[in-house]
Coordinates of C-alpha atoms and ligand atoms in Angstrom, one line a residue:
X1 CA -129.1 18.3 116.8
X2 CA -130.0 21.1 119.2
X3 CA -131.8 24.0 117.6
X4 CA -130.7 26.4 120.3
X5 CA -128.6 24.4 122.8
X6 CA -124.8 24.3 122.8
X7 CA -123.4 22.3 119.8
X8 CA -121.2 19.4 120.9
X9 CA -118.3 19.1 118.5
X10 CA -115.8 16.3 117.8
X11 CA -112.5 17.7 116.4
X12 CA -110.7 15.1 114.2
X13 CA -107.0 15.8 113.9
X14 CA -105.4 17.8 116.7
X15 CA -102.3 19.1 115.0
X16 CA -101.7 22.8 114.1
X17 CA -105.1 23.6 112.7
X18 CA -107.1 21.2 114.9
X19 CA -105.6 22.5 118.1
X20 CA -106.3 26.0 117.0
X21 CA -109.9 25.2 116.2
X22 CA -110.3 23.6 119.6
X23 CA -109.0 26.8 121.2
X24 CA -111.3 28.9 119.0
X25 CA -114.4 26.8 119.9
X26 CA -113.6 26.7 123.6
X27 CA -112.4 30.3 124.1
X28 CA -113.3 32.6 121.2
X29 CA -116.7 31.8 119.6
X30 CA -120.1 31.0 121.1
X31 CA -122.7 28.3 120.9
X32 CA -120.4 25.2 120.8
X33 CA -118.0 23.2 123.0
X34 CA -115.6 20.4 122.2
X35 CA -116.8 17.0 123.6
X36 CA -114.4 14.8 121.6
X37 CA -110.9 15.0 120.1
X38 CA -109.5 12.4 117.7
X39 CA -106.0 11.8 116.7
X40 CA -104.0 8.8 115.5
X41 CA -101.5 10.1 118.0
X42 CA -103.2 8.9 121.2
X43 CA -101.0 10.9 123.6
X44 CA -101.6 14.1 121.7
X45 CA -105.4 13.6 121.7
X46 CA -105.4 12.7 125.4
X47 CA -103.2 15.7 126.4
X48 CA -105.6 18.0 124.6
X49 CA -108.8 16.3 126.0
X50 CA -107.4 16.6 129.5
X51 CA -107.4 20.4 129.2
X52 CA -111.3 20.4 128.7
X53 CA -114.1 19.4 131.1
X54 CA -116.3 16.7 129.5
X55 CA -114.1 16.0 126.6
X56 CA -113.0 12.5 125.6
X57 CA -110.0 11.4 123.5
X58 CA -110.3 8.9 120.6
X59 CA -108.0 7.5 118.1
X60 CA -110.7 6.6 115.6
X61 CA -113.1 9.2 114.0
X62 CA -115.8 6.4 113.8
X63 CA -115.7 6.0 117.6
X64 CA -116.1 9.7 118.3
X65 CA -118.9 10.1 115.8
X66 CA -120.8 7.2 117.5
X67 CA -120.6 8.9 120.9
X68 CA -124.0 10.2 122.2
X69 CA -122.6 13.6 123.1
X70 CA -121.3 14.4 119.5
X71 CA -123.6 16.6 117.4
X72 CA -121.2 17.8 114.7
X73 CA -117.7 17.2 113.4
X74 CA -114.8 19.5 112.5
X75 CA -112.2 17.6 110.4
X76 CA -108.7 18.9 110.6
X77 CA -106.7 15.7 109.8
X78 CA -104.5 15.7 106.7
X79 CA -106.3 15.7 103.3
X80 CA -105.8 12.0 102.5
X81 CA -107.8 11.1 105.7
X82 CA -110.7 13.4 104.9
X83 CA -112.7 11.1 102.6
X84 CA -113.2 8.2 105.2
X85 CA -114.2 10.7 107.9
X86 CA -116.6 12.6 105.6
X87 CA -118.3 9.4 104.4
X88 CA -118.7 8.2 108.0
X89 CA -120.2 11.6 109.0
X90 CA -122.6 11.5 106.1
X91 CA -123.6 7.9 107.0
X92 CA -124.6 9.3 110.4
X93 CA -126.1 12.5 109.0
X94 CA -123.8 14.6 111.1
X95 CA -123.0 18.2 110.1
X96 CA -119.3 18.7 109.2
X97 CA -116.8 21.6 108.8
X98 CA -114.0 20.0 106.8
X99 CA -110.6 21.8 106.5
X100 CA -109.4 22.3 103.0
X101 CA -108.8 20.3 100.8
X102 CA -112.1 18.5 100.8
X103 CA -110.1 15.5 99.5
X104 CA -106.7 15.3 97.7
X105 CA -108.1 14.6 94.2
X106 CA -111.2 15.0 92.1
X107 CA -112.2 11.3 92.0
X108 CA -112.4 11.1 95.8
X109 CA -114.1 14.5 96.0
X110 CA -116.7 13.2 93.5
X111 CA -117.3 10.2 95.8
X112 CA -118.1 12.5 98.7
X113 CA -120.3 14.6 96.4
X114 CA -122.3 11.5 95.3
X115 CA -122.6 10.4 99.0
X116 CA -124.0 13.8 100.0
X117 CA -126.4 13.8 97.1
X118 CA -127.6 10.3 98.0
X119 CA -128.2 11.6 101.6
X120 CA -130.5 14.2 100.0
X121 CA -129.4 17.3 101.8
X122 CA -126.2 19.3 102.3
X123 CA -124.3 18.4 105.5
X124 CA -120.7 19.5 104.6
X125 CA -119.1 23.0 104.7
X126 CA -115.5 23.2 103.3
X127 CA -112.9 25.3 105.2
X128 CA -112.1 27.8 102.5
X129 CA -111.9 30.5 105.1
X130 CA -110.7 33.4 102.9
X131 CA -114.4 33.9 102.1
X132 CA -114.8 35.0 105.7
X133 CA -111.8 37.5 105.6
X134 CA -113.1 41.1 105.9
X135 CA -111.0 42.4 103.0
X136 CA -111.8 39.5 100.6
X137 CA -115.5 40.0 101.5
X138 CA -115.3 43.7 100.7
X139 CA -113.5 42.9 97.4
X140 CA -116.4 40.5 96.6
X141 CA -119.0 43.1 97.5
X142 CA -117.3 45.7 95.1
X143 CA -117.0 43.2 92.3
X144 CA -120.7 42.1 92.7
X145 CA -121.8 45.7 92.9
X146 CA -120.8 46.3 89.3
X147 CA -119.7 49.9 89.7
X148 CA -116.1 49.0 88.6
X149 CA -117.3 47.1 85.6
X150 CA -116.3 43.5 84.7
X151 CA -113.2 42.0 86.3
X152 CA -110.6 41.5 83.6
X153 CA -107.7 40.1 85.7
X154 CA -106.8 39.1 89.2
X155 CA -103.3 39.2 90.6
X156 CA -102.7 37.0 93.7
X157 CA -99.5 36.9 95.8
X158 CA -99.1 34.1 98.3
X159 CA -95.8 34.0 100.2
X160 CA -94.8 31.9 103.1
X161 CA -91.7 32.4 105.2
X162 CA -90.8 28.7 104.8
X163 CA -92.5 25.4 104.3
X164 CA -92.2 22.2 106.4
X165 CA -89.5 19.8 105.1
X166 CA -92.1 17.3 103.8
X167 CA -93.8 19.9 101.6
X168 CA -93.6 18.9 97.9
X169 CA -93.9 20.7 94.6
X170 CA -97.4 19.2 94.1
X171 CA -98.4 20.5 97.6
X172 CA -97.6 24.0 96.5
X173 CA -100.6 23.6 94.2
X174 CA -102.9 21.2 96.2
X175 CA -102.4 22.8 99.7
X176 CA -101.4 26.4 98.9
X177 CA -102.7 27.6 95.5
X178 CA -106.0 25.8 96.3
X179 CA -106.9 28.8 98.3
X180 CA -106.5 31.1 95.3
X181 CA -108.5 28.6 93.2
X182 CA -111.4 28.8 95.5
X183 CA -111.3 32.5 96.1
X184 CA -111.0 33.2 92.4
X185 CA -114.1 31.0 91.6
X186 CA -116.0 32.8 94.4
X187 CA -114.9 36.3 93.6
X188 CA -115.6 36.0 89.9
X189 CA -118.6 33.7 90.2
X190 CA -117.4 31.3 87.5
X191 CA -115.3 28.2 87.0
X192 CA -111.6 28.1 86.1
X193 CA -111.2 26.4 82.7
X194 CA -107.4 26.0 82.3
X195 CA -104.2 26.2 84.2
X196 CA -100.6 26.9 83.2
X197 CA -97.6 26.9 85.6
X198 CA -94.4 28.9 84.8
X199 CA -91.2 28.5 86.8
X200 CA -88.4 31.0 87.1
X201 CA -84.9 29.9 88.0
X202 CA -85.5 28.7 91.6
X203 CA -84.5 30.6 94.7
X204 CA -81.2 29.3 96.2
X205 CA -83.2 28.7 99.4
X206 CA -85.7 26.3 97.7
X207 CA -85.3 22.8 99.0
X208 CA -83.9 20.1 96.7
X209 CA -86.6 19.0 94.2
X210 CA -88.9 22.0 94.8
X211 CA -89.3 24.7 92.1
X212 CA -89.9 27.8 94.3
X213 CA -91.3 30.3 93.5
X214 CA -93.9 29.4 90.7
X215 CA -96.3 31.5 88.7
X216 CA -99.7 29.9 88.2
X217 CA -102.1 31.2 85.6
X218 CA -105.8 30.5 85.5
X219 CA -108.2 31.1 82.6
X220 CA -111.9 31.4 83.5
X221 CA -115.2 30.8 81.7
X222 CA -115.7 34.5 80.8
X223 CA -112.1 34.9 79.6
X224 CA -110.6 36.6 82.7
X225 CA -106.9 35.9 83.4
X226 CA -105.7 35.3 86.9
X227 CA -102.0 35.0 88.0
X228 CA -100.8 33.6 91.4
X229 CA -97.3 34.0 92.6
X230 CA -96.8 31.1 95.0
X231 CA -93.5 31.4 97.0
X232 CA -92.9 28.8 99.7
X233 CA -89.6 30.1 101.1
X234 CA -89.7 33.9 100.8
X235 CA -88.1 34.1 104.2
X236 CA -90.0 37.2 105.1
X237 CA -93.3 36.4 106.9
X238 CA -96.7 35.3 105.5
X239 CA -98.1 37.6 102.8
X240 CA -101.4 37.1 101.0
X241 CA -102.4 39.9 98.6
X242 CA -104.9 40.3 95.8
X243 CA -105.7 42.9 93.2
X244 CA -108.7 43.0 90.9
X245 CA -108.2 44.9 87.6
X246 CA -111.7 45.9 86.4
X247 CA -112.9 47.9 83.4
X248 CA -113.3 51.1 85.5
X249 CA -110.9 50.7 88.3
X250 CA -108.8 48.4 90.5
X251 CA -109.1 47.1 94.0
X252 CA -106.1 45.9 96.1
X253 CA -106.3 44.0 99.4
X254 CA -103.9 42.4 101.8
X255 CA -101.4 45.2 102.1
X256 CA -100.0 45.1 105.6
X257 CA -101.9 47.3 108.0
X258 CA -101.0 47.9 111.5
X259 CA -98.9 50.7 112.9
X260 CA -96.3 52.3 110.7
X261 CA -93.3 53.2 112.8
X262 CA -90.8 55.9 111.9
X263 CA -87.5 55.9 113.7
X264 CA -83.8 56.2 113.1
X265 CA -84.4 57.6 109.6
X266 CA -86.5 54.7 108.5
X267 CA -90.3 53.8 108.4
X268 CA -91.9 50.4 108.4
X269 CA -94.4 48.0 109.9
X270 CA -94.7 44.3 110.7
X271 CA -95.3 41.3 108.4
X272 CA -97.5 38.6 110.0
X273 CA -95.5 35.4 110.6
X274 CA -98.0 32.8 109.6
X275 CA -101.6 32.1 108.4
X276 CA -102.9 31.5 111.9
X277 CA -102.3 35.2 112.7
X278 CA -102.9 36.6 109.2
X279 CA -106.3 34.9 108.9
X280 CA -107.2 34.7 112.6
X281 CA -110.4 36.7 112.2
X282 CA -111.4 34.8 109.1
X283 CA -111.0 31.4 110.9
X284 CA -113.1 32.8 113.8
X285 CA -115.9 34.0 111.5
X286 CA -115.8 30.8 109.6
X287 CA -116.3 28.6 112.6
X288 CA -118.8 30.9 114.2
X289 CA -120.9 30.9 111.0
X290 CA -120.7 27.1 110.8
X291 CA -121.8 26.7 114.4
X292 CA -124.6 29.3 114.0
X293 CA -125.9 27.7 110.8
X294 CA -125.7 24.2 112.2
X295 CA -127.7 25.3 115.3
X296 CA -130.3 26.7 113.0
X297 CA -130.4 23.4 111.1
X298 CA -128.8 24.9 108.0
X299 CA -125.7 24.5 105.9
X300 CA -124.0 27.6 104.5
X301 CA -120.6 28.5 103.2
X302 CA -118.4 26.7 100.7
X303 CA -120.0 23.4 99.6
X304 CA -118.8 20.0 98.5
X305 CA -119.3 21.3 94.9
X306 CA -116.7 24.0 95.8
X307 CA -114.4 21.4 97.2
X308 CA -114.8 19.2 94.1
X309 CA -114.3 22.1 91.7
X310 CA -111.1 23.1 93.5
X311 CA -109.8 19.5 93.4
X312 CA -110.5 19.4 89.7
X313 CA -108.5 22.6 89.2
X314 CA -105.7 21.3 91.4
X315 CA -105.5 18.2 89.2
X316 CA -105.1 20.3 86.1
X317 CA -102.5 22.5 88.0
X318 CA -100.4 19.5 89.0
X319 CA -100.4 18.2 85.4
X320 CA -99.5 21.7 84.2
X321 CA -96.7 21.9 86.7
X322 CA -95.3 18.5 85.8
X323 CA -95.7 18.7 82.0
X324 CA -94.9 22.4 81.5
X325 CA -97.9 23.0 79.3
X326 CA -101.4 24.6 79.5
X327 CA -103.9 22.0 80.9
X328 CA -107.7 22.3 80.6
X329 CA -109.8 21.6 83.7
X330 CA -112.0 18.5 83.5
X331 CA -115.2 18.7 85.6
X332 CA -118.7 17.3 85.7
X333 CA -121.6 19.6 85.1
X334 CA -122.7 21.3 88.3
X335 CA -125.6 19.3 89.7
X336 CA -128.8 21.2 90.4
X337 CA -128.4 19.9 94.0
X338 CA -125.6 22.5 94.4
X339 CA -127.2 25.3 92.5
Ligands
LIG1 N1 -107.4 26.7 106.1 C1 -106.1 26.9 106.2 O1 -105.6 28.0 106.1 C2 -105.2 25.8 106.6 C3 -103.9 26.0 107.0 C4 -103.1 24.9 107.3 C5 -103.7 23.6 107.2 N2 -104.9 23.4 106.8 C6 -105.5 22.1 106.6 O2 -105.8 21.6 107.9 C7 -105.6 20.1 107.9 C8 -104.6 19.8 109.0 O3 -103.4 20.5 108.8 P1 -102.4 20.7 109.9 O4 -101.4 21.7 109.4 O5 -103.1 21.0 111.2 O6 -101.6 19.3 110.0 P2 -100.8 18.7 111.2 O7 -99.9 17.7 110.6 O8 -100.3 19.7 112.1 O9 -101.9 17.9 112.1 C9 -102.7 16.8 111.6 C10 -103.0 15.9 112.8 O10 -104.0 14.9 112.3 C11 -103.6 13.7 112.9 N3 -104.0 12.6 112.0 C12 -103.5 12.1 110.9 N4 -104.3 11.2 110.3 C13 -105.4 11.1 111.1 C14 -106.6 10.3 111.0 N5 -106.8 9.4 110.1 N6 -107.5 10.5 112.0 C15 -107.3 11.4 113.0 N7 -106.2 12.2 113.1 C16 -105.3 12.0 112.2 C17 -102.1 13.7 113.0 O11 -101.6 12.8 114.0 C18 -101.9 15.2 113.4 O12 -102.0 15.4 114.8 C19 -105.2 19.8 106.5 O13 -106.3 19.4 105.7 C20 -104.6 21.1 106.0 O14 -104.6 21.2 104.5 C21 -105.7 24.5 106.5

């Protein structure tokens, strides 16, 4: 891997996130270029590769990882495809940025964790990009600084205008609330120990079979309580907010900024339409940090442990959702390797 040269990246999965990461690597951040794109959809991969000099299209992650001009891998295929690509990258000792979720369940996340431990050094960063959002980082700084006292509660709000038709009840936990699971663990510096899911009478806009919205409650090691409103079809843009309630004050982030327009006897602003816009800066910082660390020969950011811990909380969350009861999180002890 080059210590100072340009990092040559293979992007696996060229759908919504993968294509956006390709754009980011080629046009926004520095120190890297895309030399391979991989997609089961050959035409999609080829069309994207054709837009970049020196980039080849593949349909198999293995083939791209074997290419001599690939130094690192960004995985943006769907969660169920992550494990195979991650194990292949670890076999080849390639640095990886893997979109969340690390894998769809705790058992497969544990297999990846064991493979990285066998390798003997960290290679994988997990794409929990909220840690790179300026407001979340400021909230973390305030909580760590201690001037507000201990955090007693976190209130999270996570609203999407709508979800794709194939989105399921379980995916509200595994694909959406997983962000709040990670950011809660990170902000509070402790594990989530139990999950409860409550469901109001669903919105009339909720698709058949989906309970939407839901209220997800986490308990943590120190006894903090955390609630997450997850609303898949709020119809009103993409809103992610958080408020920490501490012993000596509160901190709220995610309120819409931007210009406030007053006209015709009303005032108002704009709600971001989706996550690509709302978290654009966070994605940019995340990928830049990964490229910079990789070029220095380091691995920083959310680890496989964080991916595994989130997967374990997701499992408890899906059981809680299905069974309508409080479910304790089952996790292995944190290995010293991830201290
Ligand atoms: N961090 C975030 O905020 C965020 C937001 C959305 C999605 N994601 C994550 O990004 C990943 C991709 O999501 P998306 O919305 O771009 O999905 P998508 O469906 O738009 O794109 C996925 C692409 O991967 C391809 N693909 C499927 N299996 C593959 C395989 N085995 N090898 C190579 N390519 C394969 C598909 O053909 C498709 O082009 C998921 O893990 C998702 O959870 C993260």
